[in-house]
Tab-separated table of C-alpha atoms in Angstrom:
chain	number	residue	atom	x	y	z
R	1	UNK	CA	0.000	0.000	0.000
R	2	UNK	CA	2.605	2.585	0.748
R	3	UNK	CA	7.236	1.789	1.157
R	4	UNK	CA	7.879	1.561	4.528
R	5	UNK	CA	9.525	4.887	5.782
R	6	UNK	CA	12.733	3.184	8.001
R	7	UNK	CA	10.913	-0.364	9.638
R	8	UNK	CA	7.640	-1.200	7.771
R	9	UNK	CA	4.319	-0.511	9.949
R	10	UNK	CA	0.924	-2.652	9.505
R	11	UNK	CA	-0.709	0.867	7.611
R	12	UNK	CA	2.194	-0.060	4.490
R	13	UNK	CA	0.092	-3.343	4.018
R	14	UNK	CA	-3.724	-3.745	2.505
R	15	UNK	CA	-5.381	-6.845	2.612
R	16	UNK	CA	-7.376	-7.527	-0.890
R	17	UNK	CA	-10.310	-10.180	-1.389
R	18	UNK	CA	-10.187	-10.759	-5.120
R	19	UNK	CA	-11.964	-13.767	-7.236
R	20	UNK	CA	-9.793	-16.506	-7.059
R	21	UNK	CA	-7.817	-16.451	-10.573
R	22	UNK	CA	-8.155	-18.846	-13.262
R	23	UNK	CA	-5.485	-20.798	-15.154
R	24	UNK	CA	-5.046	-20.487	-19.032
R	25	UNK	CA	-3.869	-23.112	-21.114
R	26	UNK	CA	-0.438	-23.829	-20.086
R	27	UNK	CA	-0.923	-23.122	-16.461
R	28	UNK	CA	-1.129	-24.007	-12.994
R	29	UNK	CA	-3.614	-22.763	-10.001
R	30	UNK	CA	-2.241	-23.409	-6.869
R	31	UNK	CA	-3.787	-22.922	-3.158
R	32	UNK	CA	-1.012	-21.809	-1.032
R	33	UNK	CA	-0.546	-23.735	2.210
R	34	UNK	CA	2.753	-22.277	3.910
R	35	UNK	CA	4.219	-18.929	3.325
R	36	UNK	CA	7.879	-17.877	3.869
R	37	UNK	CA	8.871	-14.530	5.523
R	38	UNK	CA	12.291	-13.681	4.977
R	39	UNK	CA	14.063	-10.354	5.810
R	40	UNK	CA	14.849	-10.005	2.208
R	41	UNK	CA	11.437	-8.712	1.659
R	42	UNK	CA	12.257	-5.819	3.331
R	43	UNK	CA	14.170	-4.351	0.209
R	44	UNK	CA	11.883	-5.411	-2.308
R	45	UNK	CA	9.737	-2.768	-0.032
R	46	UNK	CA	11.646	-0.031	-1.417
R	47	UNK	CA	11.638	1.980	-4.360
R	48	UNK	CA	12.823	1.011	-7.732
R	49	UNK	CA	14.875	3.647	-8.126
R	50	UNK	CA	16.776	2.147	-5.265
R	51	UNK	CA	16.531	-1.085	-5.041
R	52	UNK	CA	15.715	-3.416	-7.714
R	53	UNK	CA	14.331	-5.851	-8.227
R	54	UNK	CA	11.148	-4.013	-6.474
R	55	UNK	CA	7.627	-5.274	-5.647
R	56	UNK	CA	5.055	-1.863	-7.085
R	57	UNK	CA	2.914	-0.518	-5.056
R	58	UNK	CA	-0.894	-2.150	-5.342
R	59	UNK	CA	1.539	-5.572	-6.451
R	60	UNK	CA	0.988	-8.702	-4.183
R	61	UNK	CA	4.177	-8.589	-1.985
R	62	UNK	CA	6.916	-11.692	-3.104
R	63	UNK	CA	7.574	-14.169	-1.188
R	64	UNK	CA	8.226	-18.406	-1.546
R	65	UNK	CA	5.269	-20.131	-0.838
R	66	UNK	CA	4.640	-24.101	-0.936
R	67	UNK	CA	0.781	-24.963	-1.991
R	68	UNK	CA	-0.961	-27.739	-3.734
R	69	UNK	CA	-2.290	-27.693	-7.487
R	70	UNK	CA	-5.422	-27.562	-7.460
R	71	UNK	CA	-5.933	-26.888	-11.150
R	72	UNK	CA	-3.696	-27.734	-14.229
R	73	UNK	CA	-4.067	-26.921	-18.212
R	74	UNK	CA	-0.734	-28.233	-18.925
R	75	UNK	CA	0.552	-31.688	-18.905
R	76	UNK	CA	3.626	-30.807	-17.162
R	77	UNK	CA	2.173	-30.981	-13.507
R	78	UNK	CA	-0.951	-32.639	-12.152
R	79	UNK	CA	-4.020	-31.985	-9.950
R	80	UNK	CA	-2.559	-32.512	-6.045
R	81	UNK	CA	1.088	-32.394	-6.948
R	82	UNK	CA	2.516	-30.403	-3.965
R	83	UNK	CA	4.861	-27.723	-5.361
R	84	UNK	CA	7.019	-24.404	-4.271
R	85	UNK	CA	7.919	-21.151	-5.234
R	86	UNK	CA	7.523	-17.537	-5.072
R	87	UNK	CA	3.804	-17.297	-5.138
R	88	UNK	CA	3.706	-14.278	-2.873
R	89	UNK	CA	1.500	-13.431	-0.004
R	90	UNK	CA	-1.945	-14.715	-1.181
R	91	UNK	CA	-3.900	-17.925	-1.005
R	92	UNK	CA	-4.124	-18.386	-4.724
R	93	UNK	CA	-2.260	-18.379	-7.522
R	94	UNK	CA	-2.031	-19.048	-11.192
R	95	UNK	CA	2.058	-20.322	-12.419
R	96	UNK	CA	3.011	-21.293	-15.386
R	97	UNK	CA	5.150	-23.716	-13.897
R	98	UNK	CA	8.656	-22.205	-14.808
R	99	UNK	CA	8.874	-20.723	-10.936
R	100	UNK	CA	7.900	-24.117	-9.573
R	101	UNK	CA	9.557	-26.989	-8.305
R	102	UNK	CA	8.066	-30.199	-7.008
R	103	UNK	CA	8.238	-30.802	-3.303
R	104	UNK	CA	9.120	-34.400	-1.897
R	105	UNK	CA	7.156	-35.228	1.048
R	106	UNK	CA	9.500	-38.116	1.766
R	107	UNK	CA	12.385	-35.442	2.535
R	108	UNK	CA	10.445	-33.901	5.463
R	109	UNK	CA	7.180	-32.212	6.557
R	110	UNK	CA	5.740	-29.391	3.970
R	111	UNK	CA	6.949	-26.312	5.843
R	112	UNK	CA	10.961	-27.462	5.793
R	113	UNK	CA	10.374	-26.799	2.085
R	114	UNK	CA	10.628	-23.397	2.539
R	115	UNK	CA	13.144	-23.590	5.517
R	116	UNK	CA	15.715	-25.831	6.428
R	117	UNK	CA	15.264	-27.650	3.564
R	118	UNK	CA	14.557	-24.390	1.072
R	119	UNK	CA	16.091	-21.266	0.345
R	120	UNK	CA	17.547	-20.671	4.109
R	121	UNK	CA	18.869	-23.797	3.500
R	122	UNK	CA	20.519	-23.899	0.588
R	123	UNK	CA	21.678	-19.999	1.843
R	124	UNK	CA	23.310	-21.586	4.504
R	125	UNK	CA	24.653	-25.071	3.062
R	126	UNK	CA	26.568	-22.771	-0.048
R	127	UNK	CA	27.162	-19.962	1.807
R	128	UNK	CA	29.295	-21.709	4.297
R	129	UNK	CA	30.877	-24.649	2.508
R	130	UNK	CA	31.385	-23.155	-0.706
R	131	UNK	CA	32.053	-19.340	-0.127
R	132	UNK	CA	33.652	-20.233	3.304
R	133	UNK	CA	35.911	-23.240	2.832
R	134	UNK	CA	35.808	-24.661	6.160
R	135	UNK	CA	38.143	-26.899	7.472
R	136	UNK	CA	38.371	-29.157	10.840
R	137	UNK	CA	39.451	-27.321	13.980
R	138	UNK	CA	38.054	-23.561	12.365
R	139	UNK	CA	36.740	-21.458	14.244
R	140	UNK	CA	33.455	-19.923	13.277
R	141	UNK	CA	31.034	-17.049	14.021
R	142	UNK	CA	27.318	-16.684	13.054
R	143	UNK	CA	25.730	-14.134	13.549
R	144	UNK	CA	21.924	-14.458	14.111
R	145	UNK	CA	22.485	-17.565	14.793
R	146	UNK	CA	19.060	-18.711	16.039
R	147	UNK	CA	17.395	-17.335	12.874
R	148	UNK	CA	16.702	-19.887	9.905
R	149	UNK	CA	19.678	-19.514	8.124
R	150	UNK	CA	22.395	-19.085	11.414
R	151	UNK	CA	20.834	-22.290	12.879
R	152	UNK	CA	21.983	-24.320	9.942
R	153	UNK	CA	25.598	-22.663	9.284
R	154	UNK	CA	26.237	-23.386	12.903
R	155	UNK	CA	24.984	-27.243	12.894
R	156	UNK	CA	26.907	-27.994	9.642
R	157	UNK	CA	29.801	-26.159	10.998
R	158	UNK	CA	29.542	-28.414	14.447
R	159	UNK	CA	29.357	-31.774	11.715
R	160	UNK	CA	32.296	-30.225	9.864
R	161	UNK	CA	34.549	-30.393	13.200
R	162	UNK	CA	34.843	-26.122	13.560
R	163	UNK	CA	34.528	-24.428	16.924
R	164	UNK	CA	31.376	-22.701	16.509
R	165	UNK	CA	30.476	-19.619	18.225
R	166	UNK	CA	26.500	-17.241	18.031
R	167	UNK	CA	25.276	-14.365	18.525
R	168	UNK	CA	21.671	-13.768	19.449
R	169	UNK	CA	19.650	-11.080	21.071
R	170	UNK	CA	17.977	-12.976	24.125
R	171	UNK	CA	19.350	-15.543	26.693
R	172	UNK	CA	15.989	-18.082	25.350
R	173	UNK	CA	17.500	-17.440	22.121
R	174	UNK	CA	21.473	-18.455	23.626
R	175	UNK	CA	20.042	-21.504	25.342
R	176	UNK	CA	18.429	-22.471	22.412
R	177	UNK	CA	21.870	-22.528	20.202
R	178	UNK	CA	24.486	-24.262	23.024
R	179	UNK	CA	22.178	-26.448	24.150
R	180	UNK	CA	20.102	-27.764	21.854
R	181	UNK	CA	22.143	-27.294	18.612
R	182	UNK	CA	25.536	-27.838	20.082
R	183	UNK	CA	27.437	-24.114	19.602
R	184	UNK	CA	30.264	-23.693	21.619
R	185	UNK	CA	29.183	-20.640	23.045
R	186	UNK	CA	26.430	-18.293	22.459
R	187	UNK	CA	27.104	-14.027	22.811
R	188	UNK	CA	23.800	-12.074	23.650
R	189	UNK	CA	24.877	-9.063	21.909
R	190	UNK	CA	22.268	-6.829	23.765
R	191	UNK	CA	23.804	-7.638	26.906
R	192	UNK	CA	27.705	-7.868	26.217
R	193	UNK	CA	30.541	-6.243	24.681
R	194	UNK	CA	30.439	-8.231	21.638
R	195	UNK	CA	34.012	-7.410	20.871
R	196	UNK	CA	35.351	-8.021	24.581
R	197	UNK	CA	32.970	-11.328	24.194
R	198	UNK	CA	34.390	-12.559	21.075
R	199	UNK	CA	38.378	-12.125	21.897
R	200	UNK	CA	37.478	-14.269	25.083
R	201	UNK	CA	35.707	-17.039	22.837
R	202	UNK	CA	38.288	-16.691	20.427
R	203	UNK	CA	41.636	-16.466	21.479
R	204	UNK	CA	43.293	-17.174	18.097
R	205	UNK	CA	40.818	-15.170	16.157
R	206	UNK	CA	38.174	-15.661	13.663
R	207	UNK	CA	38.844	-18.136	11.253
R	208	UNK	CA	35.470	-17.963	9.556
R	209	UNK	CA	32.553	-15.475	10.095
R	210	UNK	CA	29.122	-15.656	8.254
R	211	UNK	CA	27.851	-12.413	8.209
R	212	UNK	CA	23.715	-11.997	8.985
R	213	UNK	CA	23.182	-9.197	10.411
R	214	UNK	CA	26.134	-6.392	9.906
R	215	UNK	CA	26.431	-3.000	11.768
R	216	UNK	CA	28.175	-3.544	15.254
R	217	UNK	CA	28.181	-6.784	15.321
R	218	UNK	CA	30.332	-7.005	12.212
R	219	UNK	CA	32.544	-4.369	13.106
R	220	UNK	CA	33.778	-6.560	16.263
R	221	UNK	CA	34.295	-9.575	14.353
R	222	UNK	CA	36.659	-7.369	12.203
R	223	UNK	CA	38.585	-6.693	15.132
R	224	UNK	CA	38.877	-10.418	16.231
R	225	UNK	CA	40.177	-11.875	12.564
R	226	UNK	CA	42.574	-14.715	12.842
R	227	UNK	CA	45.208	-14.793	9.647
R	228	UNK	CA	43.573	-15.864	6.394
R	229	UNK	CA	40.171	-15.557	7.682
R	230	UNK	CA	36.681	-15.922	5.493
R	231	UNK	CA	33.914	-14.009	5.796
R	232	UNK	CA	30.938	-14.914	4.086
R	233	UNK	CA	28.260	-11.854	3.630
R	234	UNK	CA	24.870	-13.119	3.388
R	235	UNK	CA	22.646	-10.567	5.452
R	236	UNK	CA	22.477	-6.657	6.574
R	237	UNK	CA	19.583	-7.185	8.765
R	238	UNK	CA	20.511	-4.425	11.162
R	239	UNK	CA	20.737	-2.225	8.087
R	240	UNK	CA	17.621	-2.821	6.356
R	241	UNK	CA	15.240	-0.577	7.790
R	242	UNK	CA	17.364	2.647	8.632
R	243	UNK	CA	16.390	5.733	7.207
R	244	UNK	CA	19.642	6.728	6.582
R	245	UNK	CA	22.378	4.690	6.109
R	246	UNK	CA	24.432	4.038	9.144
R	247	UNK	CA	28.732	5.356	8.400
R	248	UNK	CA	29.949	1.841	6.910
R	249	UNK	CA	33.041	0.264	9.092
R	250	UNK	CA	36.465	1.951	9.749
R	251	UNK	CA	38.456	-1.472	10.361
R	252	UNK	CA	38.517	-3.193	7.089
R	253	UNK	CA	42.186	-2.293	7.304
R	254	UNK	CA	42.067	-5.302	9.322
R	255	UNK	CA	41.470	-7.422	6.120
R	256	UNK	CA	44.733	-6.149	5.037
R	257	UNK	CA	46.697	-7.122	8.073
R	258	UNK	CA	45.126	-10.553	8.737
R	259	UNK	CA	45.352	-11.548	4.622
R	260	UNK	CA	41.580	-11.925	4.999
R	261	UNK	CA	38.770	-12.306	2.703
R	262	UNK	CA	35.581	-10.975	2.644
R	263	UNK	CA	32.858	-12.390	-0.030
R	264	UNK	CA	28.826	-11.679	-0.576
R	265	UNK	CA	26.818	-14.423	-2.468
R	266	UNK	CA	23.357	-14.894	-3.561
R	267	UNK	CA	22.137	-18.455	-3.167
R	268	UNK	CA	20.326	-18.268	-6.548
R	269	UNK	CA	23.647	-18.461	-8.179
R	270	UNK	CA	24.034	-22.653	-6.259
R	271	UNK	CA	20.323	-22.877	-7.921
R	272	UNK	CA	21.747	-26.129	-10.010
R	273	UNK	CA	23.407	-27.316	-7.217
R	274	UNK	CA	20.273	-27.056	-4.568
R	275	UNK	CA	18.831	-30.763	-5.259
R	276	UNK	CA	22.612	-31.676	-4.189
R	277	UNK	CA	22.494	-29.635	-0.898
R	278	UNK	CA	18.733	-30.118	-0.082
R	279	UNK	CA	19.704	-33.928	-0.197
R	280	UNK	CA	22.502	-33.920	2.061
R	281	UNK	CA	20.565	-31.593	4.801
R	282	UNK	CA	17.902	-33.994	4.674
R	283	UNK	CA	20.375	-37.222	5.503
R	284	UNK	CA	21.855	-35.621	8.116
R	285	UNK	CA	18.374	-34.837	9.568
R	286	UNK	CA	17.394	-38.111	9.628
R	287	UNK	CA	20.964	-39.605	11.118
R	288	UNK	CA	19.885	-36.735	14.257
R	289	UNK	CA	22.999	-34.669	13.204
R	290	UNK	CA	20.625	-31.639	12.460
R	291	UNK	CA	17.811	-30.019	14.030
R	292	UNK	CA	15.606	-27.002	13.063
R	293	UNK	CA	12.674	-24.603	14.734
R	294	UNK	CA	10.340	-23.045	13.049
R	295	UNK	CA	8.112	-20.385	14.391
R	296	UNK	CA	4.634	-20.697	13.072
R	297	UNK	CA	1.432	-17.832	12.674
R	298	UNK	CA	-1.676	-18.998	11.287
R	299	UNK	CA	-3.652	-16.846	8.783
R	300	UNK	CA	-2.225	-15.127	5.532
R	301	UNK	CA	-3.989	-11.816	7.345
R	302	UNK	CA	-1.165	-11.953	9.966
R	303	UNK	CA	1.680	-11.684	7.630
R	304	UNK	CA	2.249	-8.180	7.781
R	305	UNK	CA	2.276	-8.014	11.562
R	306	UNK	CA	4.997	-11.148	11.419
R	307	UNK	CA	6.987	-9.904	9.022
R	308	UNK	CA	7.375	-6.375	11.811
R	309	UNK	CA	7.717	-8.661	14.387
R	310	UNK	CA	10.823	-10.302	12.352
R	311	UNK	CA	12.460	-7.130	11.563
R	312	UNK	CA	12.463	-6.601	15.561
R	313	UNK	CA	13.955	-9.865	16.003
R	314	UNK	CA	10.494	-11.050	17.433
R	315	UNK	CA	10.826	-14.358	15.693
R	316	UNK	CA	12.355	-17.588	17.077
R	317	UNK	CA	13.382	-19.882	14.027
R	318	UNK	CA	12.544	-19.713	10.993
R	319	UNK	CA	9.104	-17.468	10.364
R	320	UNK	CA	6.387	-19.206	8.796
R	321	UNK	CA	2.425	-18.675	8.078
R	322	UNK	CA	0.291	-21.165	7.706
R	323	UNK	CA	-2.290	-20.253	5.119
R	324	UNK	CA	-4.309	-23.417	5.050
R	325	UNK	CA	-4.662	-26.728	6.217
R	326	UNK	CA	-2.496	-29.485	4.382
C-alpha cells in the first residue's frame, strides 16, 4: 500500500479479497498452504529507483510459498502435486510452472520446504561450505544464529569439526543454540561487549565469520580476525530498515593485516546445485545430526504483523504462516 519509511508498519500493508484467478492453457492454479517470511522482503519494499528488483505498489508482496495444485491446463504438472515457489502473499495463484519446483514429502514435513530444507537452507549449506571453505578445527562465528539460516551454518559447521560460536539477542534465544544445537558458546549481543565477548571465545581469532546481520556486530568480528580468515556476507539485517544509512566500518584495514577475505553471495547463483544440498541436509536430519525450529502464525492476514515482528527480532526460528490446512 505505501514503502515503509525506516521499519515497515501494519498501515504499508492492505489486505485484498479478489476472485480466485483462473489458469489459461499452459498453467497451474495453486492454493497456497505455507508462506515464507524472509528479511529479504524488506528491500523489495523499497523503491525502484533504489533497489531493484522491487515489488510496485498495489503488487501482491513476493515471497516463496509451498501450496498444492489444485488446477492444471498443462501436462507438465498434475491436480494434487505439492509444489514451491515464489507465489507471494496470497492464497491463490495461477504459475506457469517455470517458478515451480516439485516438493518431496519423503524429505520432510511441507513447511521445511521453505526452511531448512529451502532457500535458508541452501543460503546456509553454499554460503558456508562453498564461499567459506571450512576446514576441521576452524573457528566460526554466526551471527543471528538462532534465525533460519544461522541455525543451519552453525549445525553444519559443528558436523564439519569447527569451533562454533552465536550471537543472538535474548538468553531463550542463547540456550536455544548451546544447548540444543551444540554451539560452543552463544554471545547475547544486547547484553555484552560483543568485541570483549568474542576475543574471550576466540583467542586465536576468527577463522570464519558468516555475516547476517552487519552494523556492530560485524565491526567486532573485524577486530577479532585470525590470519587468512573468510567471511561470508549473506545478510544486513541491522541495516535494512534505517532511514539513513548508518557510516559503513572503519576497520577493514584489518582485512589487510590478517590476509583476509571478505565475499557476498546470492544463493540463486548454487540454484543447479540445490537438489545436491537439499539432499545432504535432509540425511543428516534423519541420522539426528541436524535439528531445526520453526516459528509458526496462522492466517495469511497476519503476515504483515509477522513480518514487523521479524524485523524486531520477534521471531524464534525460521518465520512461517500457515495459510491453510495441508
Amino acid at each position: 500500500r505505501s514503502r515503509p519509511d525506516g521499519y515497515p508498519k501494519l498501515s504499508d500493508f492492505e489486505l485484498v479479497e479478489e476472485q480466485i484467478p483462473q489458469p489459461r492453457e499452459g498453467e497451474v492454479l495453486i492454493q497456497s498452504l505455507w508462506l515464507s517470511l524472509d528479511p529479504y522482503m524488506r528491500g523489495r519494499m523499497r523503491d525502484a529507483a533504489s533497489y531493484a528488483p522491487s515489488v510496485q505498489l498495489g503488487e501482491v508482496m513476493v515471497g516463496g510459498a509451498v501450496g498444492r495444485i489444485t488446477e492444471s491446463r498443462t501436462p507438465a504438472y498434475s491436480i494434487g502435486e505439492i509444489v514451491e515457489g515464489r507465489l507471494g502473499w496470497q492464497e491463490y495463484a495461477v504459475s506457469d510452472g517455470r517458478d515451480l519446483r516439485r516438493v518431496d514429502p519423503a524429505l520432510g514435513p511441507l513447511p521445511t520446504s521453505l526452511g531448512i530444507l529451502g532457500m535458508p537452507g541452501m543460503t546456509a549449506y553454499f554460503g558456508f561450505l562453498d564461499v567459506c571453505n571450512p576446514t576441521p578445527g576452524d573457528t566460526v562465528v554466526v551471527s543471528a544464529a538462532s534465525g533460519a539460516v544461522g541455525q543451519v551454518v552453525g549445525q553444519i559447521a559443528k558436523i564439519m569439526g569447527c569451533y562454533v560460536v552465536g550471537t543472538a539477542g535474548s538468553q531463550e534465544k542463547i540456550d536455544y543454540i548451546v544447548n540444543e544445537l551444540g554451539f560452543d558458546v552463544g554471545i547475547n549481543y544486547k547484553t555484552e561487549n560483543v568485541a570483549e565477548a568474542l576475543a574471550s571465545a576466540c583467542p586465536l581469532g576468527i577463522d570464519i565469520y558468516f555475516d547476517n546481520v552487519g552494523g556492530p556486530v560485524s565491526d567486532a568480528v573485524l577486530e577479532n580476525l585470525a590470519d587468512f580468515a573468510r567471511i561470508s556476507v549473506c545478510g544486513q539485517i541491522s541495516q535494512y530498515n534505517l532511514a539513513e544509512p548508518e557510516m559503513g566500518p572503519r576497520n577493514t584495514r584489518n582485512l589487510t593485516t590478517h590476509q583476509a577475505r571478505m565475499e557476498g553471495f546470492l544463493v540463486f547463483q548454487f540454484a543447479s546445485r540445490h537438489e545436491e544440498g537439499r539432499q545432504r541436509i535432509a540425511r543428516w536430519i534423519k541420522e539426528g545430526k541436524m535439528k531445526y525450529k520453526e516459528d509458526v502464525v496462522e492466517g495469511i492476514e497476519n503476515a504483515p504483523a509477522a513480518f514487523i515482528g521479524m524485523m524486531n527480532g520477534e521471531n524464534f526460528g525460521k518465520l512461517l504462516i500457515k495459510v491453510s490446512d495441508e
